[in-house]
mmCIF file with all atom_site columns, C-alpha atoms in Angstrom:
data_model
loop_
_atom_site.group_PDB
_atom_site.id
_atom_site.type_symbol
_atom_site.label_atom_id
_atom_site.label_alt_id
_atom_site.label_comp_id
_atom_site.label_asym_id
_atom_site.label_entity_id
_atom_site.label_seq_id
_atom_site.pdbx_PDB_ins_code
_atom_site.Cartn_x
_atom_site.Cartn_y
_atom_site.Cartn_z
_atom_site.occupancy
_atom_site.B_iso_or_equiv
_atom_site.pdbx_formal_charge
_atom_site.auth_seq_id
_atom_site.auth_comp_id
_atom_site.auth_asym_id
_atom_site.auth_atom_id
_atom_site.pdbx_PDB_model_num
ATOM 1   C CA . MET N 1 1   ? 0.000   0.000  0.000  1.00 89.00 ? 1   MET N CA 1
ATOM 2   C CA . LYS N 1 2   ? 1.131   3.499  -0.821 1.00 96.00 ? 2   LYS N CA 1
ATOM 3   C CA . ASN N 1 3   ? 0.696   6.148  1.848  1.00 97.00 ? 3   ASN N CA 1
ATOM 4   C CA . LEU N 1 4   ? 0.545   9.927  1.800  1.00 97.00 ? 4   LEU N CA 1
ATOM 5   C CA . ILE N 1 5   ? 0.962   12.050 4.922  1.00 96.00 ? 5   ILE N CA 1
ATOM 6   C CA . ILE N 1 6   ? -0.379  15.596 4.695  1.00 95.00 ? 6   ILE N CA 1
ATOM 7   C CA . ASN N 1 7   ? 0.207   18.647 6.884  1.00 93.00 ? 7   ASN N CA 1
ATOM 8   C CA . VAL N 1 8   ? -2.569  21.205 6.506  1.00 94.00 ? 8   VAL N CA 1
ATOM 9   C CA . PRO N 1 9   ? -2.859  24.896 7.329  1.00 93.00 ? 9   PRO N CA 1
ATOM 10  C CA . ARG N 1 10  ? -2.610  26.411 9.753  1.00 88.00 ? 10  ARG N CA 1
ATOM 11  C CA . LEU N 1 11  ? 0.820   25.894 11.179 1.00 82.00 ? 11  LEU N CA 1
ATOM 12  C CA . GLU N 1 12  ? 3.593   28.388 11.801 1.00 82.00 ? 12  GLU N CA 1
ATOM 13  C CA . ILE N 1 13  ? 5.421   28.455 8.492  1.00 79.00 ? 13  ILE N CA 1
ATOM 14  C CA . HIS N 1 14  ? 8.866   28.622 10.097 1.00 77.00 ? 14  HIS N CA 1
ATOM 15  C CA . ARG N 1 15  ? 8.233   25.688 12.471 1.00 80.00 ? 15  ARG N CA 1
ATOM 16  C CA . PRO N 1 16  ? 6.948   22.617 10.647 1.00 78.00 ? 16  PRO N CA 1
ATOM 17  C CA . PRO N 1 17  ? 5.905   19.782 12.967 1.00 80.00 ? 17  PRO N CA 1
ATOM 18  C CA . ILE N 1 18  ? 8.181   16.798 13.409 1.00 85.00 ? 18  ILE N CA 1
ATOM 19  C CA . SER N 1 19  ? 5.211   14.445 13.723 1.00 84.00 ? 19  SER N CA 1
ATOM 20  C CA . THR N 1 20  ? 4.951   14.007 9.952  1.00 86.00 ? 20  THR N CA 1
ATOM 21  C CA . ALA N 1 21  ? 8.540   12.782 9.741  1.00 87.00 ? 21  ALA N CA 1
ATOM 22  C CA . ILE N 1 22  ? 8.051   10.427 12.692 1.00 90.00 ? 22  ILE N CA 1
ATOM 23  C CA . ILE N 1 23  ? 4.887   8.907  11.214 1.00 90.00 ? 23  ILE N CA 1
ATOM 24  C CA . ALA N 1 24  ? 6.461   8.642  7.762  1.00 92.00 ? 24  ALA N CA 1
ATOM 25  C CA . ASN N 1 25  ? 9.441   6.809  9.246  1.00 93.00 ? 25  ASN N CA 1
ATOM 26  C CA . ALA N 1 26  ? 7.171   4.404  11.146 1.00 93.00 ? 26  ALA N CA 1
ATOM 27  C CA . ILE N 1 27  ? 5.225   3.600  7.966  1.00 93.00 ? 27  ILE N CA 1
ATOM 28  C CA . LYS N 1 28  ? 8.444   3.144  6.006  1.00 95.00 ? 28  LYS N CA 1
ATOM 29  C CA . SER N 1 29  ? 9.911   0.925  8.753  1.00 95.00 ? 29  SER N CA 1
ATOM 30  C CA . ALA N 1 30  ? 6.803   -1.275 8.484  1.00 95.00 ? 30  ALA N CA 1
ATOM 31  C CA . GLY N 1 31  ? 7.695   -1.864 4.835  1.00 95.00 ? 31  GLY N CA 1
ATOM 32  C CA . PHE N 1 32  ? 5.223   0.451  3.118  1.00 96.00 ? 32  PHE N CA 1
ATOM 33  C CA . ASP N 1 33  ? 5.801   3.220  0.586  1.00 96.00 ? 33  ASP N CA 1
ATOM 34  C CA . VAL N 1 34  ? 5.254   6.692  1.992  1.00 97.00 ? 34  VAL N CA 1
ATOM 35  C CA . GLU N 1 35  ? 5.535   10.287 0.899  1.00 95.00 ? 35  GLU N CA 1
ATOM 36  C CA . ALA N 1 36  ? 4.771   13.579 2.607  1.00 93.00 ? 36  ALA N CA 1
ATOM 37  C CA . LEU N 1 37  ? 2.937   16.645 1.385  1.00 95.00 ? 37  LEU N CA 1
ATOM 38  C CA . ASP N 1 38  ? 3.162   19.876 3.354  1.00 94.00 ? 38  ASP N CA 1
ATOM 39  C CA . LEU N 1 39  ? 0.063   21.728 2.196  1.00 95.00 ? 39  LEU N CA 1
ATOM 40  C CA . ASN N 1 40  ? 0.702   24.427 4.788  1.00 94.00 ? 40  ASN N CA 1
ATOM 41  C CA . CYS N 1 41  ? 4.056   25.350 3.250  1.00 93.00 ? 41  CYS N CA 1
ATOM 42  C CA . GLU N 1 42  ? 2.697   24.872 -0.274 1.00 95.00 ? 42  GLU N CA 1
ATOM 43  C CA . PHE N 1 43  ? -0.239  27.192 0.515  1.00 96.00 ? 43  PHE N CA 1
ATOM 44  C CA . PHE N 1 44  ? 2.143   29.860 1.806  1.00 95.00 ? 44  PHE N CA 1
ATOM 45  C CA . HIS N 1 45  ? 4.145   29.803 -1.443 1.00 95.00 ? 45  HIS N CA 1
ATOM 46  C CA . TRP N 1 46  ? 1.094   29.357 -3.675 1.00 96.00 ? 46  TRP N CA 1
ATOM 47  C CA . LEU N 1 47  ? -0.554  32.506 -2.315 1.00 94.00 ? 47  LEU N CA 1
ATOM 48  C CA . GLY N 1 48  ? 2.591   34.441 -3.201 1.00 92.00 ? 48  GLY N CA 1
ATOM 49  C CA . SER N 1 49  ? 2.428   36.896 -0.313 1.00 91.00 ? 49  SER N CA 1
ATOM 50  C CA . ARG N 1 50  ? 3.134   36.622 3.395  1.00 91.00 ? 50  ARG N CA 1
ATOM 51  C CA . ASN N 1 51  ? 0.312   39.089 4.090  1.00 93.00 ? 51  ASN N CA 1
ATOM 52  C CA . THR N 1 52  ? -2.202  37.090 2.070  1.00 93.00 ? 52  THR N CA 1
ATOM 53  C CA . TYR N 1 53  ? -1.200  33.916 3.923  1.00 92.00 ? 53  TYR N CA 1
ATOM 54  C CA . TYR N 1 54  ? -1.622  35.617 7.312  1.00 92.00 ? 54  TYR N CA 1
ATOM 55  C CA . ASP N 1 55  ? -4.974  37.148 6.262  1.00 93.00 ? 55  ASP N CA 1
ATOM 56  C CA . TYR N 1 56  ? -6.326  33.599 6.451  1.00 94.00 ? 56  TYR N CA 1
ATOM 57  C CA . ASP N 1 57  ? -5.459  33.439 10.180 1.00 93.00 ? 57  ASP N CA 1
ATOM 58  C CA . GLU N 1 58  ? -8.734  35.164 11.057 1.00 93.00 ? 58  GLU N CA 1
ATOM 59  C CA . VAL N 1 59  ? -10.582 32.478 9.103  1.00 94.00 ? 59  VAL N CA 1
ATOM 60  C CA . TRP N 1 60  ? -8.631  29.584 10.631 1.00 93.00 ? 60  TRP N CA 1
ATOM 61  C CA . ASP N 1 61  ? -9.270  31.015 14.114 1.00 91.00 ? 61  ASP N CA 1
ATOM 62  C CA . SER N 1 62  ? -13.019 31.489 13.386 1.00 90.00 ? 62  SER N CA 1
ATOM 63  C CA . GLU N 1 63  ? -12.767 35.257 13.863 1.00 93.00 ? 63  GLU N CA 1
ATOM 64  C CA . ARG N 1 64  ? -14.493 35.890 10.536 1.00 93.00 ? 64  ARG N CA 1
ATOM 65  C CA . PRO N 1 65  ? -16.262 33.770 7.926  1.00 95.00 ? 65  PRO N CA 1
ATOM 66  C CA . LEU N 1 66  ? -14.494 32.480 4.854  1.00 94.00 ? 66  LEU N CA 1
ATOM 67  C CA . LYS N 1 67  ? -15.096 34.737 1.855  1.00 95.00 ? 67  LYS N CA 1
ATOM 68  C CA . MET N 1 68  ? -16.262 33.102 -1.365 1.00 96.00 ? 68  MET N CA 1
ATOM 69  C CA . LYS N 1 69  ? -13.054 34.161 -3.154 1.00 95.00 ? 69  LYS N CA 1
ATOM 70  C CA . GLU N 1 70  ? -10.975 32.544 -0.390 1.00 95.00 ? 70  GLU N CA 1
ATOM 71  C CA . PHE N 1 71  ? -13.057 29.381 -0.532 1.00 96.00 ? 71  PHE N CA 1
ATOM 72  C CA . LYS N 1 72  ? -12.567 29.146 -4.298 1.00 96.00 ? 72  LYS N CA 1
ATOM 73  C CA . ASN N 1 73  ? -8.831  29.729 -3.815 1.00 95.00 ? 73  ASN N CA 1
ATOM 74  C CA . ILE N 1 74  ? -8.648  26.875 -1.316 1.00 97.00 ? 74  ILE N CA 1
ATOM 75  C CA . ILE N 1 75  ? -10.502 24.530 -3.679 1.00 97.00 ? 75  ILE N CA 1
ATOM 76  C CA . ARG N 1 76  ? -8.269  25.480 -6.611 1.00 97.00 ? 76  ARG N CA 1
ATOM 77  C CA . PHE N 1 77  ? -5.159  25.125 -4.456 1.00 97.00 ? 77  PHE N CA 1
ATOM 78  C CA . ILE N 1 78  ? -6.154  21.659 -3.215 1.00 97.00 ? 78  ILE N CA 1
ATOM 79  C CA . LYS N 1 79  ? -6.854  20.481 -6.742 1.00 97.00 ? 79  LYS N CA 1
ATOM 80  C CA . GLU N 1 80  ? -3.583  21.895 -8.120 1.00 97.00 ? 80  GLU N CA 1
ATOM 81  C CA . LYS N 1 81  ? -1.286  20.804 -5.312 1.00 96.00 ? 81  LYS N CA 1
ATOM 82  C CA . SER N 1 82  ? -2.675  17.535 -4.013 1.00 96.00 ? 82  SER N CA 1
ATOM 83  C CA . PHE N 1 83  ? -4.779  15.669 -6.602 1.00 96.00 ? 83  PHE N CA 1
ATOM 84  C CA . LYS N 1 84  ? -1.883  13.890 -8.293 1.00 96.00 ? 84  LYS N CA 1
ATOM 85  C CA . LYS N 1 85  ? -0.391  12.697 -4.992 1.00 97.00 ? 85  LYS N CA 1
ATOM 86  C CA . ILE N 1 86  ? -3.752  11.681 -3.545 1.00 97.00 ? 86  ILE N CA 1
ATOM 87  C CA . ASN N 1 87  ? -4.523  9.737  -6.703 1.00 97.00 ? 87  ASN N CA 1
ATOM 88  C CA . ASN N 1 88  ? -1.155  7.916  -6.511 1.00 97.00 ? 88  ASN N CA 1
ATOM 89  C CA . ASN N 1 89  ? -1.650  6.731  -2.918 1.00 97.00 ? 89  ASN N CA 1
ATOM 90  C CA . ASP N 1 90  ? -4.014  4.284  -1.222 1.00 96.00 ? 90  ASP N CA 1
ATOM 91  C CA . ARG N 1 91  ? -4.111  5.744  2.284  1.00 96.00 ? 91  ARG N CA 1
ATOM 92  C CA . ILE N 1 92  ? -4.169  9.429  3.137  1.00 96.00 ? 92  ILE N CA 1
ATOM 93  C CA . PHE N 1 93  ? -3.043  10.456 6.616  1.00 95.00 ? 93  PHE N CA 1
ATOM 94  C CA . ILE N 1 94  ? -3.928  14.025 7.568  1.00 94.00 ? 94  ILE N CA 1
ATOM 95  C CA . SER N 1 95  ? -2.198  15.696 10.490 1.00 91.00 ? 95  SER N CA 1
ATOM 96  C CA . VAL N 1 96  ? -4.670  17.948 12.293 1.00 90.00 ? 96  VAL N CA 1
ATOM 97  C CA . PHE N 1 97  ? -2.418  20.027 14.500 1.00 86.00 ? 97  PHE N CA 1
ATOM 98  C CA . GLY N 1 98  ? -5.128  22.018 16.279 1.00 85.00 ? 98  GLY N CA 1
ATOM 99  C CA . SER N 1 99  ? -8.563  23.577 15.958 1.00 85.00 ? 99  SER N CA 1
ATOM 100 C CA . SER N 1 100 ? -7.175  26.157 13.510 1.00 89.00 ? 100 SER N CA 1
ATOM 101 C CA . SER N 1 101 ? -6.718  23.262 11.054 1.00 91.00 ? 101 SER N CA 1
ATOM 102 C CA . HIS N 1 102 ? -10.374 22.171 11.144 1.00 90.00 ? 102 HIS N CA 1
ATOM 103 C CA . LEU N 1 103 ? -11.785 24.264 8.307  1.00 93.00 ? 103 LEU N CA 1
ATOM 104 C CA . PHE N 1 104 ? -9.063  23.359 5.795  1.00 95.00 ? 104 PHE N CA 1
ATOM 105 C CA . THR N 1 105 ? -9.195  19.703 6.871  1.00 94.00 ? 105 THR N CA 1
ATOM 106 C CA . THR N 1 106 ? -12.976 19.603 6.443  1.00 92.00 ? 106 THR N CA 1
ATOM 107 C CA . ILE N 1 107 ? -12.747 21.070 2.943  1.00 95.00 ? 107 ILE N CA 1
ATOM 108 C CA . LEU N 1 108 ? -9.905  18.695 2.018  1.00 96.00 ? 108 LEU N CA 1
ATOM 109 C CA . CYS N 1 109 ? -11.777 15.632 3.284  1.00 94.00 ? 109 CYS N CA 1
ATOM 110 C CA . LYS N 1 110 ? -14.952 16.569 1.416  1.00 93.00 ? 110 LYS N CA 1
ATOM 111 C CA . ILE N 1 111 ? -12.951 16.957 -1.787 1.00 95.00 ? 111 ILE N CA 1
ATOM 112 C CA . ILE N 1 112 ? -11.205 13.617 -1.245 1.00 95.00 ? 112 ILE N CA 1
ATOM 113 C CA . ARG N 1 113 ? -14.572 11.913 -0.688 1.00 93.00 ? 113 ARG N CA 1
ATOM 114 C CA . LYS N 1 114 ? -16.015 13.519 -3.810 1.00 95.00 ? 114 LYS N CA 1
ATOM 115 C CA . TYR N 1 115 ? -13.170 12.702 -6.202 1.00 96.00 ? 115 TYR N CA 1
ATOM 116 C CA . PHE N 1 116 ? -11.387 9.752  -4.557 1.00 96.00 ? 116 PHE N CA 1
ATOM 117 C CA . LYS N 1 117 ? -14.093 7.608  -2.977 1.00 92.00 ? 117 LYS N CA 1
ATOM 118 C CA . ASN N 1 118 ? -11.868 4.523  -2.650 1.00 94.00 ? 118 ASN N CA 1
ATOM 119 C CA . LYS N 1 119 ? -9.138  6.194  -0.577 1.00 95.00 ? 119 LYS N CA 1
ATOM 120 C CA . ILE N 1 120 ? -8.669  5.407  3.094  1.00 94.00 ? 120 ILE N CA 1
ATOM 121 C CA . VAL N 1 121 ? -8.471  8.666  5.045  1.00 93.00 ? 121 VAL N CA 1
ATOM 122 C CA . VAL N 1 122 ? -7.039  8.764  8.562  1.00 92.00 ? 122 VAL N CA 1
ATOM 123 C CA . LEU N 1 123 ? -7.093  11.923 10.687 1.00 90.00 ? 123 LEU N CA 1
ATOM 124 C CA . GLY N 1 124 ? -4.668  12.252 13.553 1.00 87.00 ? 124 GLY N CA 1
ATOM 125 C CA . GLY N 1 125 ? -3.105  14.821 15.812 1.00 83.00 ? 125 GLY N CA 1
ATOM 126 C CA . GLN N 1 126 ? -4.134  16.869 18.788 1.00 81.00 ? 126 GLN N CA 1
ATOM 127 C CA . GLY N 1 127 ? -6.676  18.816 16.711 1.00 80.00 ? 127 GLY N CA 1
ATOM 128 C CA . VAL N 1 128 ? -8.874  15.772 16.206 1.00 80.00 ? 128 VAL N CA 1
ATOM 129 C CA . LYS N 1 129 ? -10.367 16.044 19.698 1.00 68.00 ? 129 LYS N CA 1
ATOM 130 C CA . THR N 1 130 ? -10.620 19.798 20.139 1.00 49.00 ? 130 THR N CA 1
ATOM 131 C CA . SER N 1 131 ? -13.991 20.691 18.623 1.00 50.00 ? 131 SER N CA 1
ATOM 132 C CA . ASP N 1 132 ? -17.276 19.510 17.169 1.00 51.00 ? 132 ASP N CA 1
ATOM 133 C CA . ILE N 1 133 ? -17.776 19.157 13.424 1.00 47.00 ? 133 ILE N CA 1
ATOM 134 C CA . SER N 1 134 ? -21.343 17.987 12.932 1.00 45.00 ? 134 SER N CA 1
ATOM 135 C CA . ASP N 1 135 ? -24.884 18.642 14.100 1.00 48.00 ? 135 ASP N CA 1
ATOM 136 C CA . LYS N 1 136 ? -24.664 15.326 15.931 1.00 52.00 ? 136 LYS N CA 1
ATOM 137 C CA . LYS N 1 137 ? -21.971 16.815 18.188 1.00 54.00 ? 137 LYS N CA 1
ATOM 138 C CA . LEU N 1 138 ? -19.462 14.167 17.254 1.00 54.00 ? 138 LEU N CA 1
ATOM 139 C CA . ILE N 1 139 ? -15.829 14.829 18.011 1.00 54.00 ? 139 ILE N CA 1
ATOM 140 C CA . PHE N 1 140 ? -14.033 16.418 15.045 1.00 54.00 ? 140 PHE N CA 1
ATOM 141 C CA . GLY N 1 141 ? -12.731 13.665 12.791 1.00 54.00 ? 141 GLY N CA 1
ATOM 142 C CA . MET N 1 142 ? -15.278 11.098 13.970 1.00 54.00 ? 142 MET N CA 1
ATOM 143 C CA . ALA N 1 143 ? -18.103 12.230 11.679 1.00 49.00 ? 143 ALA N CA 1
ATOM 144 C CA . SER N 1 144 ? -18.650 10.547 8.350  1.00 46.00 ? 144 SER N CA 1
ATOM 145 C CA . MET N 1 145 ? -17.397 12.801 5.586  1.00 43.00 ? 145 MET N CA 1
#
């Protein structure tokens, strides 16, 4: 089985988490193929401006709603930067660092379910248990996508 580990926004751009490397090494040590995709870093560079990247902080922290233009940018970004790698892997591991990663993770998971129905998606990290995601008040990451 081929495995893809993904970091998602929002993380501090100058301090990527070591957890992705640790998990990738564990998967590799178990004899499986693995690659990593840092969508946080990719998003920073894709936006082309430090200020634009940090403008999203208010969205990630739920201080303001996502604007339609921002939503469309996120969709376009996910399609451009992750579709090929998602398609080439069987299992997708998404590192949810905290509650500020929920919105991007939710959008990413819905896109994966729409276009890649046969992929196994695993959410992990401290952000999985920090908030509710559904009307059923299930813990984030436990709801069916």
